[in-house]
Each structure stands twice: as structure tokens, then as C-alpha cells.
Amino acid sequence: MERLSSFLHAHGKQSIARRWMMNTMLVIVIVLITVNVCIYYLVKQYFYGSAESYLISEANAEETIMARLYDDSTVNWSTGVRQMIENFEKRDQIEMMSINQNGEVSMSSSGFTPKGPMEMPDYEMAKNGEDGRGVFIGREGGENIIAVTVMLSRPTSNYGAFRLVSSLTLLDSQLSRIMFIALAISVFVLLIAIMMGLYFVKSICVPLARISSTAKKLAKGDFSERIPVTSGDEIGQLSMAFNDMANDLENSEQIKNDFISSVSHELRTPLTAIKGWSETLAMGYDPETFSKGMKVITGETLRLEQMVEELLDFSRIQSGHFTLQMAAIDVIAELEDALLLYNDKAKKEHKTLSYNNPEFMCAVTGDKSRLRQVFINVLDNAVKYTEEGGQIDVMAEKTDTNVVVIVTDTGCGIAPEDLPKIKQKFYKANSTKRGSGIGLAVADEIITLHGGSLEAESKPGVGTRITIVLPLTSKKERTDDE
């Protein structure tokens, strides 16, 4: 300990060596104390629990014997009980007492009967309990004891209950020996930890001073480089920090590439359809072909328009130029407008879209076009990820301060590991479905700017539940707007 104190003093109060040693020793001491406390309570619970189980089983056996004595017409019951207590075989370990109707000890296997009433919490529990049994673990007569009282089903004036009492002194002594061993091991572990820590900080802090200048040069190098990690010391930590930074940059590059690939694919699909149908119509057509082709071109154009709007919204969010045109609006009307766009789509895809159609009006302060965009995005996801024959339920509720819109579908669901990431930009939990992966991120940003929240719950194979909460416009705000 003197070597440790002198070493830490030599390296100053703010040195890595001093801080590492002090913090590590503090953690080790806390852990050792916690372990010892846990050992104490677990061992004590085990010992006392075993003693309690043994005493209860013994009480059950004695109760059975007393019941047989009562049913034996050839034996005087009171005499039999007295002889049973006097000749109790386990009197060296357990004291057996009889308790009369007044709650006083009338007889004891030790031959000692206390004068006057004595405190017997287990007797009170047995007398007031439904099963006629009571267990007490505590101090009595200057030592720890365990006592079990059983109320007799056929009491007499002298024998209303019987009590078994056992001393816990031997168990406490054994518990003390176990704790002494545990403390000795803890001291040994602490000494080993101090010696190892002293060796560790002395072997690392000196070379760390020599590589600090090199570390600054590495920080300005090529981020794609990887530094070999040869140890777990400060040099190794520095190498891992550079590698982590390079990994983050690589991940960012991968996310960007995946986004470009995803957007390119999403753009290519409608453009291919538009190009194909344009060429088909240019070669001549009949009315039916023209109608079908124009329908496809219109639908794919709307997809492109929606995708471009999402990208523009994302760009505005990233640059901090995303603004809202706030006004008092009926959010239920915007929800119903969005539902109109998907009723026919759901029917054509043989999916059921139900709505509770509330009769109330919910005034919120918000941007009507942006809120409609949120509802459209959520409904589009619900319809898109629900298989044919599935169900999409939309429900609007109103509280004193909020309006809550809940969209539940019976789609494929989202895996637990993907659920926390679905509101991240560019993240797609299901790559087989169309979409850029930023629609829900933009929707969440819009709801957040309105002072609300958008939360998702999902189970794979069961479906997904999206809950949108928006604050209602207060009476004062409505008056000010008017």
C-alpha cells in the first residue's frame, strides 16, 4: 500500500495512473462489499429457510400423532399429550411446549415452564390465521430462535396449541464462519487487484507520454486506414478510437451508397414503366390500352412526385429550413381526406380499411398539408405491408388535451431489433418493399415540430400499430387566432 501511495503521489492528482487506480479500487471495493452482503443474505436465507422447513415438518408430524391419540378411545388424550411432551425424542434440538386456552405455556419438554405470560408472536399468528399455524424467527431469551405454533383442532383447557422452538445459535455460528472465509477471500482479491493495477499503470503511462505526439499526427491522417491493436492499454485504446472513427466513416459511406442505390432503384422502376408505356402508346393503341397505359403513367408519376417531395423535405430538415404554415385546423378532416385516397386502393388489393368515423371535431394548431402528408405516409405503409385479405383499422380518440390517431394493420410486422430504427433516416426494415426509407423519419419530424409524438409497436407475423398524438388547440389560442 505504501508503494501504491508513493507511486500515485509522484504522478500527481490529475494523472491517468492516479485516476485509474482510485476509480478501479473504488469499483472493486463496492463490488466486493455487494458480493459479501449478497452472500450473507443468501446463506442466511438458506439456513433459516431449511430450519423453518424442518420445524414445520416436525410440527406436522406431532400434530398427526396428537390426532391419533384423540381418536384412540383406549388412551386418555390429556395424559397421552403430556407423556408425548415429556418423552419428546428431539428435546436436545427442539423444545416442545403446550399452550393452554389463556395463551400461557402449560408444559414444556425441557421441564421449565415460564411463570406468567410470555411473548409468542407465532402463537398470535396461529390464533388469528386461517390455517391455524404461525412461524416466528427472531430473538427470544437473548438468542436467535425459530418457533412454530400449531392450534389444535380439538383443544382443551390445558392444551389449546403446541409450540416447537429451536435455537439458531449453531446456524449463526456456521454463518459467521462462512462470512469470515468470504471476507478473507475478498481481502486477498483486493490485494491482488492492487498489485496488478500497480504493474499495469506503471507499464503503460510511461510509454504513453512518448506516443502522444504521434497520436496527433495519426488524427490528421487518412480515415480509411486501420491501426493494428496489439494491446489493451492506452496505446490499444488510442488505436481502437481511430478504428472506431474509420468504421463510423465507412458506415456513413455505406449508408449513403445504400440510399443512392435504393433511390436509384425506386426511380428506375417508375421510369421504366413510364418509358415502356410511352413507347407502347407511340406505336398505336386501342382505347382500352390507352386507358390502361395512362393509368400506369399517372400512378408512377405520382410515385415519383412523392419520392421527390420526401427527398426535398429531408434536405430541408438537414439544412434547418423545414418550416410549417401553422393555423387552426380540424385534424379529423385531414385524416378523412387521407383515408379517401386509400379506400379504393385497399378494396382493389382485397384489404379491409375500417375507420371509426368520430362525430367530434378536433382543433389543432398545425400545417394542414404536412399533417395530411403524415397520415398519407402512415396509411401507405399500413396498406403496403398488409397482405391480401388483411385488415387496417384507423381510430381517432380525443382526450382533454390531445387527439390520438391509431393506425393498426395485420401486416408482416417488424422485428424487435429493427423497431427502434424505423424512424431513422434511410432505414428500411423490409428491403423487399418499395420506398426510400425516409418517409417515416420525415413524418416523425413533422409530428415533433407540432409538439406531438409518433410511436410504433409491432410483432412479427401479427402486425404494426402506429400511434400519433397531437396537442389540441387551447381556448385561448383559438380566441387569439380569431
mmCIF file of N, CA and C in Angstrom, residues 383-444:
data_model
loop_
_atom_site.group_PDB
_atom_site.id
_atom_site.type_symbol
_atom_site.label_atom_id
_atom_site.label_comp_id
_atom_site.label_asym_id
_atom_site.label_seq_id
_atom_site.Cartn_x
_atom_site.Cartn_y
_atom_site.Cartn_z
ATOM 1 N N VAL A 383 -51.093 -0.102 -45.703
ATOM 2 C CA VAL A 383 -51.650 -0.828 -46.847
ATOM 3 C C VAL A 383 -50.568 -1.620 -47.561
ATOM 4 N N LYS A 384 -49.387 -1.017 -47.703
ATOM 5 C CA LYS A 384 -48.290 -1.641 -48.435
ATOM 6 C C LYS A 384 -47.810 -2.925 -47.758
ATOM 7 N N TYR A 385 -47.720 -2.919 -46.434
ATOM 8 C CA TYR A 385 -47.164 -4.073 -45.735
ATOM 9 C C TYR A 385 -48.227 -5.076 -45.289
ATOM 10 N N THR A 386 -49.505 -4.823 -45.602
ATOM 11 C CA THR A 386 -50.571 -5.762 -45.267
ATOM 12 C C THR A 386 -50.849 -6.652 -46.467
ATOM 13 N N GLU A 387 -50.871 -7.943 -46.230
ATOM 14 C CA GLU A 387 -51.106 -8.883 -47.319
ATOM 15 C C GLU A 387 -52.569 -8.893 -47.724
ATOM 16 N N GLU A 388 -52.851 -9.489 -48.871
ATOM 17 C CA GLU A 388 -54.218 -9.580 -49.377
ATOM 18 C C GLU A 388 -55.103 -10.307 -48.366
ATOM 19 N N GLY A 389 -56.283 -9.727 -48.112
ATOM 20 C CA GLY A 389 -57.200 -10.268 -47.123
ATOM 21 C C GLY A 389 -56.954 -9.731 -45.725
ATOM 22 N N GLY A 390 -55.957 -8.856 -45.580
ATOM 23 C CA GLY A 390 -55.627 -8.298 -44.266
ATOM 24 C C GLY A 390 -56.548 -7.167 -43.859
ATOM 25 N N GLN A 391 -56.294 -6.641 -42.663
ATOM 26 C CA GLN A 391 -57.165 -5.626 -42.066
ATOM 27 C C GLN A 391 -56.326 -4.425 -41.639
ATOM 28 N N ILE A 392 -56.817 -3.209 -41.987
ATOM 29 C CA ILE A 392 -56.218 -1.965 -41.499
ATOM 30 C C ILE A 392 -57.298 -1.202 -40.743
ATOM 31 N N ASP A 393 -57.084 -0.949 -39.470
ATOM 32 C CA ASP A 393 -58.042 -0.234 -38.629
ATOM 33 C C ASP A 393 -57.489 1.137 -38.286
ATOM 34 N N VAL A 394 -58.312 2.176 -38.512
ATOM 35 C CA VAL A 394 -57.939 3.549 -38.184
ATOM 36 C C VAL A 394 -58.922 4.060 -37.147
ATOM 37 N N MET A 395 -58.403 4.623 -36.074
ATOM 38 C CA MET A 395 -59.252 5.084 -34.982
ATOM 39 C C MET A 395 -58.752 6.431 -34.475
ATOM 40 N N ALA A 396 -59.668 7.340 -34.235
ATOM 41 C CA ALA A 396 -59.338 8.649 -33.677
ATOM 42 C C ALA A 396 -60.014 8.798 -32.320
ATOM 43 N N GLU A 397 -59.256 9.235 -31.338
ATOM 44 C CA GLU A 397 -59.772 9.446 -29.986
ATOM 45 C C GLU A 397 -59.415 10.848 -29.525
ATOM 46 N N LYS A 398 -60.176 11.333 -28.576
ATOM 47 C CA LYS A 398 -59.968 12.692 -28.082
ATOM 48 C C LYS A 398 -59.902 12.666 -26.566
ATOM 49 N N THR A 399 -58.853 13.279 -26.003
ATOM 50 C CA THR A 399 -58.737 13.446 -24.559
ATOM 51 C C THR A 399 -58.897 14.924 -24.219
ATOM 52 N N ASP A 400 -58.659 15.272 -22.971
ATOM 53 C CA ASP A 400 -58.811 16.677 -22.568
ATOM 54 C C ASP A 400 -57.790 17.574 -23.254
ATOM 55 N N THR A 401 -56.617 17.034 -23.547
ATOM 56 C CA THR A 401 -55.548 17.878 -24.087
ATOM 57 C C THR A 401 -55.006 17.422 -25.438
ATOM 58 N N ASN A 402 -55.335 16.188 -25.861
ATOM 59 C CA ASN A 402 -54.731 15.656 -27.074
ATOM 60 C C ASN A 402 -55.762 14.991 -27.975
ATOM 61 N N VAL A 403 -55.393 14.844 -29.230
ATOM 62 C CA VAL A 403 -56.111 13.974 -30.156
ATOM 63 C C VAL A 403 -55.156 12.844 -30.508
ATOM 64 N N VAL A 404 -55.667 11.623 -30.471
ATOM 65 C CA VAL A 404 -54.845 10.436 -30.697
ATOM 66 C C VAL A 404 -55.379 9.706 -31.920
ATOM 67 N N VAL A 405 -54.510 9.489 -32.899
ATOM 68 C CA VAL A 405 -54.854 8.738 -34.104
ATOM 69 C C VAL A 405 -54.059 7.441 -34.091
ATOM 70 N N ILE A 406 -54.777 6.315 -34.188
ATOM 71 C CA ILE A 406 -54.142 5.000 -34.120
ATOM 72 C C ILE A 406 -54.412 4.248 -35.420
ATOM 73 N N VAL A 407 -53.346 3.791 -36.054
ATOM 74 C CA VAL A 407 -53.453 3.010 -37.292
ATOM 75 C C VAL A 407 -52.859 1.634 -37.010
ATOM 76 N N THR A 408 -53.711 0.608 -37.101
ATOM 77 C CA THR A 408 -53.286 -0.760 -36.810
ATOM 78 C C THR A 408 -53.474 -1.621 -38.052
ATOM 79 N N ASP A 409 -52.459 -2.406 -38.395
ATOM 80 C CA ASP A 409 -52.584 -3.304 -39.541
ATOM 81 C C ASP A 409 -52.224 -4.725 -39.139
ATOM 82 N N THR A 410 -52.576 -5.658 -39.990
ATOM 83 C CA THR A 410 -52.275 -7.080 -39.757
ATOM 84 C C THR A 410 -51.188 -7.547 -40.721
ATOM 85 N N GLY A 411 -50.220 -6.661 -40.983
ATOM 86 C CA GLY A 411 -49.170 -6.961 -41.938
ATOM 87 C C GLY A 411 -48.096 -7.875 -41.398
ATOM 88 N N CYS A 412 -46.947 -7.840 -42.048
ATOM 89 C CA CYS A 412 -45.852 -8.750 -41.708
ATOM 90 C C CYS A 412 -45.195 -8.411 -40.381
ATOM 91 N N GLY A 413 -45.391 -7.170 -39.895
ATOM 92 C CA GLY A 413 -44.782 -6.778 -38.639
ATOM 93 C C GLY A 413 -43.310 -6.414 -38.788
ATOM 94 N N ILE A 414 -42.735 -5.963 -37.692
ATOM 95 C CA ILE A 414 -41.343 -5.512 -37.681
ATOM 96 C C ILE A 414 -40.598 -6.276 -36.598
ATOM 97 N N ALA A 415 -39.408 -6.740 -36.912
ATOM 98 C CA ALA A 415 -38.593 -7.485 -35.941
ATOM 99 C C ALA A 415 -38.209 -6.581 -34.777
ATOM 100 N N PRO A 416 -38.085 -7.137 -33.564
ATOM 101 C CA PRO A 416 -37.745 -6.320 -32.389
ATOM 102 C C PRO A 416 -36.452 -5.535 -32.564
ATOM 103 N N GLU A 417 -35.450 -6.119 -33.247
ATOM 104 C CA GLU A 417 -34.181 -5.404 -33.413
ATOM 105 C C GLU A 417 -34.304 -4.255 -34.417
ATOM 106 N N ASP A 418 -35.324 -4.298 -35.299
ATOM 107 C CA ASP A 418 -35.497 -3.232 -36.291
ATOM 108 C C ASP A 418 -36.416 -2.120 -35.798
ATOM 109 N N LEU A 419 -37.281 -2.437 -34.813
ATOM 110 C CA LEU A 419 -38.302 -1.476 -34.384
ATOM 111 C C LEU A 419 -37.730 -0.145 -33.902
ATOM 112 N N PRO A 420 -36.638 -0.120 -33.100
ATOM 113 C CA PRO A 420 -36.119 1.184 -32.656
ATOM 114 C C PRO A 420 -35.513 2.023 -33.775
ATOM 115 N N LYS A 421 -35.270 1.412 -34.951
ATOM 116 C CA LYS A 421 -34.557 2.124 -36.008
ATOM 117 C C LYS A 421 -35.464 2.622 -37.120
ATOM 118 N N ILE A 422 -36.767 2.301 -37.058
ATOM 119 C CA ILE A 422 -37.616 2.589 -38.217
ATOM 120 C C ILE A 422 -37.808 4.078 -38.452
ATOM 121 N N LYS A 423 -37.550 4.910 -37.434
ATOM 122 C CA LYS A 423 -37.682 6.352 -37.618
ATOM 123 C C LYS A 423 -36.355 7.016 -37.976
ATOM 124 N N GLN A 424 -35.318 6.170 -38.144
ATOM 125 C CA GLN A 424 -34.043 6.713 -38.586
ATOM 126 C C GLN A 424 -34.077 6.960 -40.091
ATOM 127 N N LYS A 425 -33.369 7.989 -40.522
ATOM 128 C CA LYS A 425 -33.348 8.338 -41.941
ATOM 129 C C LYS A 425 -32.654 7.246 -42.745
ATOM 130 N N PHE A 426 -33.249 6.883 -43.870
ATOM 131 C CA PHE A 426 -32.761 5.903 -44.834
ATOM 132 C C PHE A 426 -32.885 4.464 -44.360
ATOM 133 N N TYR A 427 -33.442 4.229 -43.171
ATOM 134 C CA TYR A 427 -33.503 2.857 -42.686
ATOM 135 C C TYR A 427 -34.760 2.178 -43.200
ATOM 136 N N LYS A 428 -34.578 0.964 -43.787
ATOM 137 C CA LYS A 428 -35.694 0.169 -44.276
ATOM 138 C C LYS A 428 -35.629 -1.203 -43.622
ATOM 139 N N ALA A 429 -36.644 -1.514 -42.815
ATOM 140 C CA ALA A 429 -36.667 -2.809 -42.142
ATOM 141 C C ALA A 429 -36.953 -3.934 -43.130
ATOM 142 N N ASN A 430 -37.698 -3.616 -44.199
ATOM 143 C CA ASN A 430 -38.041 -4.624 -45.201
ATOM 144 C C ASN A 430 -37.610 -4.113 -46.563
ATOM 145 N N SER A 431 -36.506 -4.644 -47.072
ATOM 146 C CA SER A 431 -35.958 -4.155 -48.333
ATOM 147 C C SER A 431 -36.739 -4.654 -49.542
ATOM 148 N N THR A 432 -37.676 -5.582 -49.342
ATOM 149 C CA THR A 432 -38.438 -6.114 -50.475
ATOM 150 C C THR A 432 -39.577 -5.196 -50.875
ATOM 151 N N LYS A 433 -39.910 -4.227 -50.032
ATOM 152 C CA LYS A 433 -40.996 -3.299 -50.332
ATOM 153 C C LYS A 433 -40.423 -1.999 -50.858
ATOM 154 N N ARG A 434 -41.214 -1.347 -51.712
ATOM 155 C CA ARG A 434 -40.764 -0.088 -52.287
ATOM 156 C C ARG A 434 -40.713 0.997 -51.210
ATOM 157 N N GLY A 435 -39.946 2.046 -51.498
ATOM 158 C CA GLY A 435 -39.838 3.166 -50.569
ATOM 159 C C GLY A 435 -38.393 3.564 -50.358
ATOM 160 N N SER A 436 -38.182 4.847 -50.033
ATOM 161 C CA SER A 436 -36.824 5.356 -49.867
ATOM 162 C C SER A 436 -36.287 5.182 -48.459
ATOM 163 N N GLY A 437 -37.185 4.921 -47.506
ATOM 164 C CA GLY A 437 -36.745 4.766 -46.123
ATOM 165 C C GLY A 437 -36.677 6.058 -45.346
ATOM 166 N N ILE A 438 -37.197 7.164 -45.911
ATOM 167 C CA ILE A 438 -37.160 8.436 -45.178
ATOM 168 C C ILE A 438 -38.554 8.973 -44.890
ATOM 169 N N GLY A 439 -39.589 8.297 -45.415
ATOM 170 C CA GLY A 439 -40.953 8.796 -45.217
ATOM 171 C C GLY A 439 -41.349 8.870 -43.762
ATOM 172 N N LEU A 440 -41.097 7.790 -43.003
ATOM 173 C CA LEU A 440 -41.473 7.774 -41.594
ATOM 174 C C LEU A 440 -40.594 8.710 -40.779
ATOM 175 N N ALA A 441 -39.336 8.881 -41.177
ATOM 176 C CA ALA A 441 -38.452 9.832 -40.486
ATOM 177 C C ALA A 441 -38.972 11.256 -40.655
ATOM 178 N N VAL A 442 -39.413 11.593 -41.874
ATOM 179 C CA VAL A 442 -39.969 12.923 -42.118
ATOM 180 C C VAL A 442 -41.274 13.091 -41.347
ATOM 181 N N ALA A 443 -42.117 12.043 -41.350
ATOM 182 C CA ALA A 443 -43.384 12.111 -40.613
ATOM 183 C C ALA A 443 -43.143 12.342 -39.126
ATOM 184 N N ASP A 444 -42.174 11.645 -38.563
ATOM 185 C CA ASP A 444 -41.856 11.824 -37.146
ATOM 186 C C ASP A 444 -41.368 13.247 -36.870
#
